[in-house]
Amino acid sequence: VVVAYFHLQTVMGSALTEKKGILERLAEGPVIGDGGFVFALEKRGYVKAGPWTPEATVEFPDAVKQLHTEFARAGADVMQTFTFYASDDKLANRGNQAHSKFTGSGINQAACDLAREVADKHGGLVAGGICQTPSYLSKASKAEVQQQFRNQMQVFIKNKVDFLICEYFEHIEEMEWAIEVALESGTPVAATMCIGPEGDMHGVTAGECGVRMARAGAKIVGINCHFDPDTTLAGLKKMKEALDAAGLHPYLMSQPLAYHTPDCSKQGFIDLPEFPFALEPRILTRWEMHKYARDAWNLGVRYIGGCCGFEPYHIRAVAEELCEERGTKPLASEKHDMWAGGLKMHTKPWVRARARRDYWESLCPASGRPYSSALSHPDAWGCTAGDERLKQQTEQTTEEEIQKLAAF
């Protein structure tokens, strides 16, 4: 009876807000984003590491739908289309056959269908997502880069997504070009850059990036990917200070990594020697996600989600931490008593003794790796748009090219 009532209350709460758009919801309280799709689906065997492109929407739609469902049950208010790196140029980059096999429009359409199905069931919103392009890294013109965005945007407009997210941009110039195209849709635009406190890859400060995104027309601005919650919030603090000084007040958005990155350089976690296949020792615990959610809320961030490494249980921790502000707990909390309360039912007494908040908040987890160092030495090549080594191509990278890179 209790579970049934809890479920009814949650569904009713969702139903009451299903007609509200993203800006209305943000005005009322926190909006919980979803987590990282490319890393989660790569680990499950549905995405190839390297290109990180989302043809799984066509090849394995049930897997994508299941992950959407898990994030929705965990408390996510937004189902972001799985369209990361789904621009035509990326789908045909360095030997990738996704564009010729499935087409960019086909992948983006399937992503919209899956996100809408789950969002409608759980009272959430659908956000169409675009990100940086190989064309920009190869110094293509503004018109050429914007055409890549428009190709995706046409699908989002056709499917009447609730709002758009321009995410994962390392250069503010390309971000401004993306926002300009996104605004053509007539829907609210969110914009998040994959930068830290040091700013973008061309030396533009984090604060100036925030101001330029807002002035370009984004109603929601922030940071996603590349850095952990602490570093991301440090960057957002700089953005907030600059926005306040400029008299601009967009909503702030945070979608960091679920990996600790205190040793990262300006490029973020892709510079780490562990990227991408040995990052597991760096994963944040659910209790550290509680802290992230509270710190973000206290800073003034209102759209709080995650990126690479964020699994549904991480999003559930964010939603549970902010349950009073949201007025509800997520469906997945039916199987999770907050602050380890479920351990009261454990057979072993020493485990039952851990059924308390102070135990988990004060725990410093061991890695179980006696010879593992605490920090790494990032590669820090410093490549950015315009560097010959970043020039993209449709041909697959050769072994000779790999040897030259390894010798650098």
Coordinates of C-alpha atoms in Angstrom, one line a residue:
V1 CA 0.0 0.0 0.0
V2 CA 2.8 2.4 0.9
V3 CA 4.6 1.7 -2.3
A4 CA 1.5 2.1 -4.4
Y5 CA 0.8 5.4 -2.7
F6 CA 4.3 6.6 -3.2
H7 CA 4.1 5.7 -6.9
L8 CA 0.7 7.5 -7.2
Q9 CA 2.1 10.6 -5.6
T10 CA 5.1 10.7 -7.9
V11 CA 3.1 10.1 -11.0
M12 CA 0.6 12.7 -10.0
G13 CA 3.4 15.2 -9.3
S14 CA 4.8 14.5 -12.8
A15 CA 1.4 14.9 -14.4
L16 CA 0.9 18.3 -12.7
T17 CA 4.1 19.6 -14.3
E18 CA 4.0 17.9 -17.7
K19 CA 2.6 21.0 -19.4
K20 CA 5.2 23.3 -18.1
G21 CA 8.2 24.2 -20.2
I22 CA 11.8 24.3 -19.1
L23 CA 11.9 27.9 -18.1
E24 CA 8.7 27.6 -16.0
R25 CA 10.1 24.6 -14.2
L26 CA 13.4 26.4 -13.5
A27 CA 11.5 29.3 -12.1
E28 CA 9.8 27.0 -9.6
G29 CA 12.9 25.0 -8.4
P30 CA 15.6 22.6 -9.5
V31 CA 15.4 20.7 -12.7
I32 CA 17.3 17.4 -12.7
G33 CA 19.1 16.5 -15.9
D34 CA 20.0 13.0 -17.0
G35 CA 23.4 11.3 -17.0
G36 CA 26.1 10.1 -19.5
F37 CA 24.9 8.1 -22.4
V38 CA 28.0 7.4 -24.5
F39 CA 30.1 6.0 -21.7
A40 CA 27.2 4.0 -20.2
L41 CA 26.3 2.5 -23.5
E42 CA 29.9 1.8 -24.4
K43 CA 30.3 -0.2 -21.3
R44 CA 27.1 -2.1 -22.1
G45 CA 28.4 -2.9 -25.6
Y46 CA 26.2 -0.5 -27.7
V47 CA 28.6 2.4 -28.5
K48 CA 32.1 2.3 -30.0
A49 CA 34.8 4.2 -28.0
G50 CA 36.7 6.5 -30.3
P51 CA 34.1 7.9 -32.5
W52 CA 31.5 7.9 -29.7
T53 CA 28.7 8.4 -32.2
P54 CA 25.1 7.5 -31.4
E55 CA 24.0 5.1 -34.1
A56 CA 22.7 2.9 -31.3
T57 CA 19.5 4.8 -31.6
V58 CA 18.9 2.9 -34.8
E59 CA 20.9 -0.3 -34.1
F60 CA 19.9 -0.9 -30.5
P61 CA 16.9 1.3 -29.7
D62 CA 15.8 -0.9 -26.8
A63 CA 19.1 -0.3 -25.1
V64 CA 18.8 3.5 -25.5
K65 CA 15.2 3.5 -24.3
Q66 CA 16.1 1.4 -21.3
L67 CA 18.8 3.9 -20.2
H68 CA 16.3 6.8 -20.7
T69 CA 13.9 4.9 -18.6
E70 CA 16.4 4.3 -15.8
F71 CA 17.4 8.0 -15.7
A72 CA 13.7 9.0 -15.6
R73 CA 13.0 6.6 -12.8
A74 CA 16.1 8.0 -11.0
G75 CA 14.5 11.5 -11.1
A76 CA 15.6 13.1 -14.3
D77 CA 13.1 15.7 -15.5
V78 CA 14.7 15.9 -19.0
M79 CA 15.2 13.2 -21.6
Q80 CA 18.0 14.6 -23.7
T81 CA 18.1 13.1 -27.2
F82 CA 21.0 10.7 -27.7
T83 CA 22.4 12.8 -30.5
F84 CA 25.9 13.5 -29.1
Y85 CA 28.3 13.8 -32.1
A86 CA 25.4 13.2 -34.5
S87 CA 26.4 15.9 -37.0
D88 CA 26.9 14.6 -40.5
D89 CA 30.6 15.4 -40.5
K90 CA 31.3 13.5 -37.3
L91 CA 29.3 10.5 -38.5
A92 CA 31.6 10.2 -41.5
N93 CA 34.9 11.1 -39.7
R94 CA 38.0 9.0 -39.7
G95 CA 36.5 5.8 -41.2
N96 CA 33.2 6.0 -39.4
Q97 CA 30.5 4.4 -41.5
A98 CA 27.5 5.5 -39.4
H99 CA 26.5 8.3 -41.9
S100 CA 26.5 6.0 -44.9
K101 CA 24.7 3.2 -43.1
F102 CA 22.1 5.1 -41.2
T103 CA 22.2 8.8 -42.2
G104 CA 22.4 11.7 -39.7
S105 CA 18.7 12.4 -40.1
G106 CA 17.8 8.8 -39.4
I107 CA 19.9 8.7 -36.2
N108 CA 18.6 12.0 -35.0
Q109 CA 15.0 11.0 -35.7
A110 CA 15.3 7.7 -33.9
A111 CA 16.8 9.6 -30.9
C112 CA 13.8 12.0 -30.8
D113 CA 11.3 9.1 -30.9
L114 CA 12.9 7.3 -28.0
A115 CA 13.3 10.4 -25.8
R116 CA 9.7 11.5 -26.4
E117 CA 8.3 8.1 -25.6
V118 CA 10.0 7.9 -22.2
A119 CA 9.5 11.6 -21.5
D120 CA 5.7 11.4 -22.1
K121 CA 5.4 8.3 -19.9
H122 CA 7.2 10.0 -17.0
G123 CA 6.0 13.6 -17.4
G124 CA 9.4 14.9 -18.5
L125 CA 10.7 17.2 -21.2
V126 CA 12.6 16.4 -24.4
A127 CA 15.8 18.4 -25.1
G128 CA 17.4 18.1 -28.6
G129 CA 21.2 18.2 -28.3
I130 CA 24.0 19.4 -30.6
C131 CA 27.7 19.7 -29.9
Q132 CA 31.0 20.8 -31.4
T133 CA 31.9 19.6 -34.9
P134 CA 35.0 18.2 -36.7
S135 CA 34.3 21.0 -39.3
Y136 CA 35.2 23.7 -36.8
L137 CA 38.3 21.9 -35.7
S138 CA 39.4 21.8 -39.3
K139 CA 38.8 25.5 -39.7
A140 CA 35.8 25.3 -41.9
S141 CA 33.8 28.5 -42.5
K142 CA 31.0 29.8 -40.2
A143 CA 28.5 28.9 -42.9
E144 CA 29.8 25.4 -43.3
V145 CA 29.8 24.7 -39.5
Q146 CA 26.3 26.2 -39.1
Q147 CA 25.0 24.0 -41.9
Q148 CA 26.0 21.0 -39.8
F149 CA 23.9 22.3 -36.9
R150 CA 21.0 23.1 -39.2
N151 CA 20.9 19.5 -40.5
Q152 CA 20.3 18.3 -37.0
M153 CA 18.0 21.2 -36.0
Q154 CA 15.6 20.4 -38.8
V155 CA 14.9 17.0 -37.2
F156 CA 14.4 18.6 -33.8
I157 CA 12.1 21.3 -35.1
K158 CA 10.1 18.6 -37.0
N159 CA 9.7 16.6 -33.7
K160 CA 8.8 19.7 -31.6
V161 CA 11.4 19.1 -28.9
D162 CA 10.7 21.2 -25.8
F163 CA 14.0 23.0 -25.8
L164 CA 17.5 22.7 -27.2
I165 CA 20.9 22.1 -25.6
C166 CA 24.1 23.3 -27.2
E167 CA 26.7 21.3 -25.2
Y168 CA 30.3 20.2 -25.3
F169 CA 31.9 23.1 -27.0
E170 CA 35.6 23.9 -26.3
H171 CA 35.5 27.2 -28.1
I172 CA 33.2 30.1 -27.4
E173 CA 33.2 31.2 -31.1
E174 CA 31.7 27.8 -32.3
M175 CA 29.3 28.0 -29.4
E176 CA 28.0 31.4 -30.5
W177 CA 27.5 30.0 -34.0
A178 CA 25.5 27.1 -32.5
I179 CA 23.3 29.3 -30.4
E180 CA 22.6 31.5 -33.4
V181 CA 21.3 28.5 -35.3
A182 CA 19.4 27.0 -32.3
L183 CA 17.5 30.3 -31.8
E184 CA 16.0 29.8 -35.3
S185 CA 13.9 27.0 -33.8
G186 CA 11.9 29.4 -31.6
T187 CA 12.4 27.2 -28.5
P188 CA 14.4 28.0 -25.4
V189 CA 18.2 27.4 -25.7
A190 CA 20.6 26.1 -23.1
A191 CA 24.3 26.3 -23.7
T192 CA 27.1 24.5 -21.8
M193 CA 30.8 24.4 -22.6
C194 CA 33.2 21.6 -21.7
I195 CA 35.6 24.0 -20.0
G196 CA 37.0 24.5 -16.5
P197 CA 37.9 27.6 -14.5
E198 CA 40.7 28.4 -17.0
G199 CA 38.3 29.0 -19.8
D200 CA 38.1 27.9 -23.4
M201 CA 40.8 26.4 -25.5
H202 CA 41.6 29.8 -27.2
G203 CA 42.1 31.5 -23.8
V204 CA 38.7 33.1 -23.3
T205 CA 38.0 33.2 -19.6
A206 CA 35.2 31.2 -18.1
G207 CA 33.5 34.4 -17.0
E208 CA 33.6 35.8 -20.5
C209 CA 32.3 32.6 -22.0
G210 CA 29.3 32.8 -19.7
V211 CA 28.6 36.4 -20.7
R212 CA 28.9 35.7 -24.4
M213 CA 26.6 32.7 -24.3
A214 CA 24.0 34.8 -22.5
R215 CA 24.4 37.7 -24.9
A216 CA 24.1 35.3 -27.8
G217 CA 20.6 34.4 -26.6
A218 CA 20.9 31.3 -24.4
K219 CA 18.4 31.4 -21.5
I220 CA 20.4 28.7 -19.6
V221 CA 24.2 28.7 -19.5
G222 CA 26.8 26.6 -17.9
I223 CA 29.4 23.8 -18.1
N224 CA 29.3 20.1 -18.9
C225 CA 31.7 17.3 -19.2
H226 CA 35.6 17.3 -19.0
F227 CA 35.8 18.0 -15.2
D228 CA 34.5 16.7 -11.9
P229 CA 31.8 18.5 -9.9
D230 CA 34.1 20.5 -7.8
T231 CA 36.1 21.9 -10.8
T232 CA 32.9 22.4 -12.8
L233 CA 31.3 24.4 -10.0
A234 CA 34.5 26.5 -9.6
G235 CA 34.2 27.4 -13.3
L236 CA 30.5 28.1 -12.8
K237 CA 31.3 30.4 -9.9
K238 CA 33.5 32.5 -12.3
M239 CA 30.7 32.5 -14.9
K240 CA 28.2 33.7 -12.3
E241 CA 30.4 36.5 -11.0
A242 CA 30.9 37.8 -14.6
L243 CA 27.2 37.4 -15.5
D244 CA 26.2 39.3 -12.3
A245 CA 28.8 42.1 -13.1
A246 CA 27.3 42.4 -16.6
G247 CA 23.8 42.5 -15.3
L248 CA 22.8 39.2 -17.0
H249 CA 20.8 36.6 -15.2
P250 CA 20.3 33.4 -17.2
Y251 CA 19.7 30.2 -15.3
L252 CA 22.8 28.2 -14.5
M253 CA 23.3 24.6 -15.6
S254 CA 25.8 22.0 -14.4
Q255 CA 26.5 18.6 -16.0
P256 CA 29.9 17.5 -14.9
L257 CA 31.8 14.2 -15.0
A258 CA 31.3 11.5 -12.5
Y259 CA 35.1 11.1 -12.2
H260 CA 37.4 12.9 -9.9
T261 CA 39.7 15.1 -11.9
P262 CA 41.8 17.3 -9.5
D263 CA 44.9 16.5 -11.6
C264 CA 43.5 17.6 -14.9
S265 CA 44.9 20.3 -17.1
K266 CA 42.9 22.7 -19.2
Q267 CA 41.7 20.0 -21.6
G268 CA 40.1 18.0 -18.8
F269 CA 39.8 14.3 -18.5
I270 CA 40.7 13.4 -22.1
D271 CA 44.3 14.4 -21.2
L272 CA 44.4 11.8 -18.5
P273 CA 46.4 8.7 -19.3
E274 CA 43.5 6.6 -18.0
F275 CA 41.1 8.0 -20.6
P276 CA 38.9 6.4 -21.6
F277 CA 39.3 2.7 -20.5
A278 CA 40.7 3.0 -17.0
L279 CA 38.7 5.7 -15.3
E280 CA 36.8 3.5 -12.9
P281 CA 39.0 4.2 -9.8
R282 CA 38.0 7.8 -10.1
I283 CA 34.2 7.3 -10.0
L284 CA 32.3 9.5 -7.4
T285 CA 30.2 7.7 -4.9
R286 CA 26.5 8.3 -4.5
W287 CA 27.2 10.2 -1.3
E288 CA 29.6 12.5 -3.1
M289 CA 26.8 13.2 -5.5
H290 CA 24.6 14.4 -2.6
K291 CA 27.3 16.9 -1.9
Y292 CA 27.6 18.0 -5.5
A293 CA 23.8 18.6 -5.7
R294 CA 23.8 20.6 -2.5
D295 CA 26.9 22.7 -3.5
A296 CA 25.4 23.3 -7.0
W297 CA 22.1 24.4 -5.5
N298 CA 23.7 26.7 -3.0
L299 CA 25.8 28.3 -5.7
G300 CA 22.6 29.2 -7.6
V301 CA 22.6 26.4 -10.2
R302 CA 19.1 25.4 -11.1
Y303 CA 19.6 22.8 -13.8
I304 CA 21.6 20.0 -12.2
G305 CA 22.6 16.9 -14.0
G306 CA 25.5 14.9 -15.2
C307 CA 27.6 13.8 -18.1
C308 CA 30.2 11.0 -18.7
G309 CA 30.3 8.5 -15.9
F310 CA 27.0 9.5 -14.4
E311 CA 24.8 6.4 -14.0
P312 CA 21.2 6.4 -12.9
Y313 CA 22.1 5.9 -9.2
H314 CA 24.1 9.1 -9.4
I315 CA 21.2 11.0 -10.7
R316 CA 19.0 9.4 -8.0
A317 CA 21.4 10.8 -5.4
V318 CA 21.1 14.3 -6.9
A319 CA 17.3 14.0 -6.9
E320 CA 17.1 12.7 -3.4
E321 CA 19.4 15.4 -2.0
L322 CA 17.0 18.0 -3.5
C323 CA 13.8 16.2 -2.7
E324 CA 12.5 18.9 -0.4
E325 CA 13.2 21.6 -3.0
R326 CA 11.5 19.4 -5.7
G327 CA 8.6 18.3 -3.5
T328 CA 9.0 14.7 -4.5
K329 CA 11.3 11.7 -4.5
P330 CA 12.2 9.7 -7.7
L331 CA 10.5 6.4 -8.5
A332 CA 13.8 4.6 -8.0
S333 CA 13.8 5.6 -4.3
E334 CA 11.2 2.9 -3.8
K335 CA 14.2 0.6 -3.7
H336 CA 16.6 2.9 -1.9
D337 CA 16.2 4.2 1.6
M338 CA 18.1 7.5 1.9
W339 CA 21.4 7.5 3.7
A340 CA 21.7 3.7 3.8
G341 CA 18.5 3.1 5.7
G342 CA 18.0 -0.2 3.9
L343 CA 21.0 -1.6 5.7
K344 CA 19.0 -1.9 8.8
M345 CA 17.6 -5.0 7.2
H346 CA 21.1 -6.6 6.6
T347 CA 21.9 -9.9 8.3
K348 CA 25.4 -8.9 9.5
P349 CA 25.5 -6.6 12.5
W350 CA 28.6 -4.6 11.4
V351 CA 26.8 -3.8 8.2
R352 CA 23.7 -2.7 10.0
A353 CA 25.9 -0.4 12.0
R354 CA 26.5 1.5 8.8
A355 CA 22.9 2.5 8.4
R356 CA 23.5 6.1 9.2
R357 CA 24.3 9.3 7.4
D358 CA 27.4 10.3 9.3
Y359 CA 29.2 7.0 8.5
W360 CA 28.9 7.5 4.7
E361 CA 29.5 11.3 4.7
S362 CA 32.8 10.9 6.6
L363 CA 34.0 7.8 4.7
C364 CA 37.2 8.1 2.7
P365 CA 36.9 5.1 0.3
A366 CA 40.0 3.0 -0.3
S367 CA 40.9 2.0 -3.9
G368 CA 42.1 -1.5 -3.1
R369 CA 45.2 -0.8 -5.3
P370 CA 48.3 -0.7 -3.0
Y371 CA 50.6 0.6 -5.8
S372 CA 48.2 3.0 -7.4
S373 CA 49.1 6.7 -7.3
A374 CA 46.6 9.2 -6.2
L375 CA 47.2 11.5 -9.2
S376 CA 48.2 11.2 -12.8
H377 CA 50.3 13.3 -15.2
P378 CA 48.1 14.6 -17.9
D379 CA 49.4 14.6 -21.5
A380 CA 48.6 18.2 -22.1
W381 CA 49.4 18.4 -25.8
G382 CA 47.6 21.7 -26.0
C383 CA 46.1 21.0 -29.4
T384 CA 43.2 23.2 -30.4
A385 CA 41.3 24.4 -33.5
G386 CA 43.7 25.3 -36.2
D387 CA 46.4 22.8 -35.1
E388 CA 47.4 20.5 -38.0
R389 CA 47.1 17.4 -35.8
L390 CA 43.4 18.3 -35.2
K391 CA 42.5 18.5 -38.9
Q392 CA 39.8 15.9 -39.5
Q393 CA 39.4 13.5 -42.4
T394 CA 37.0 10.9 -43.7
E395 CA 39.7 8.3 -44.2
Q396 CA 40.5 6.0 -41.3
T397 CA 43.7 6.8 -39.3
T398 CA 46.6 4.6 -40.6
E399 CA 49.1 2.7 -38.4
E400 CA 51.8 5.0 -39.7
E401 CA 49.9 8.0 -38.4
I402 CA 49.4 6.3 -35.0
Q403 CA 53.2 5.7 -34.8
K404 CA 53.9 9.4 -35.5
L405 CA 51.4 10.4 -32.8
A406 CA 52.9 8.0 -30.3
A407 CA 56.4 9.4 -30.9
F408 CA 55.2 13.0 -30.3

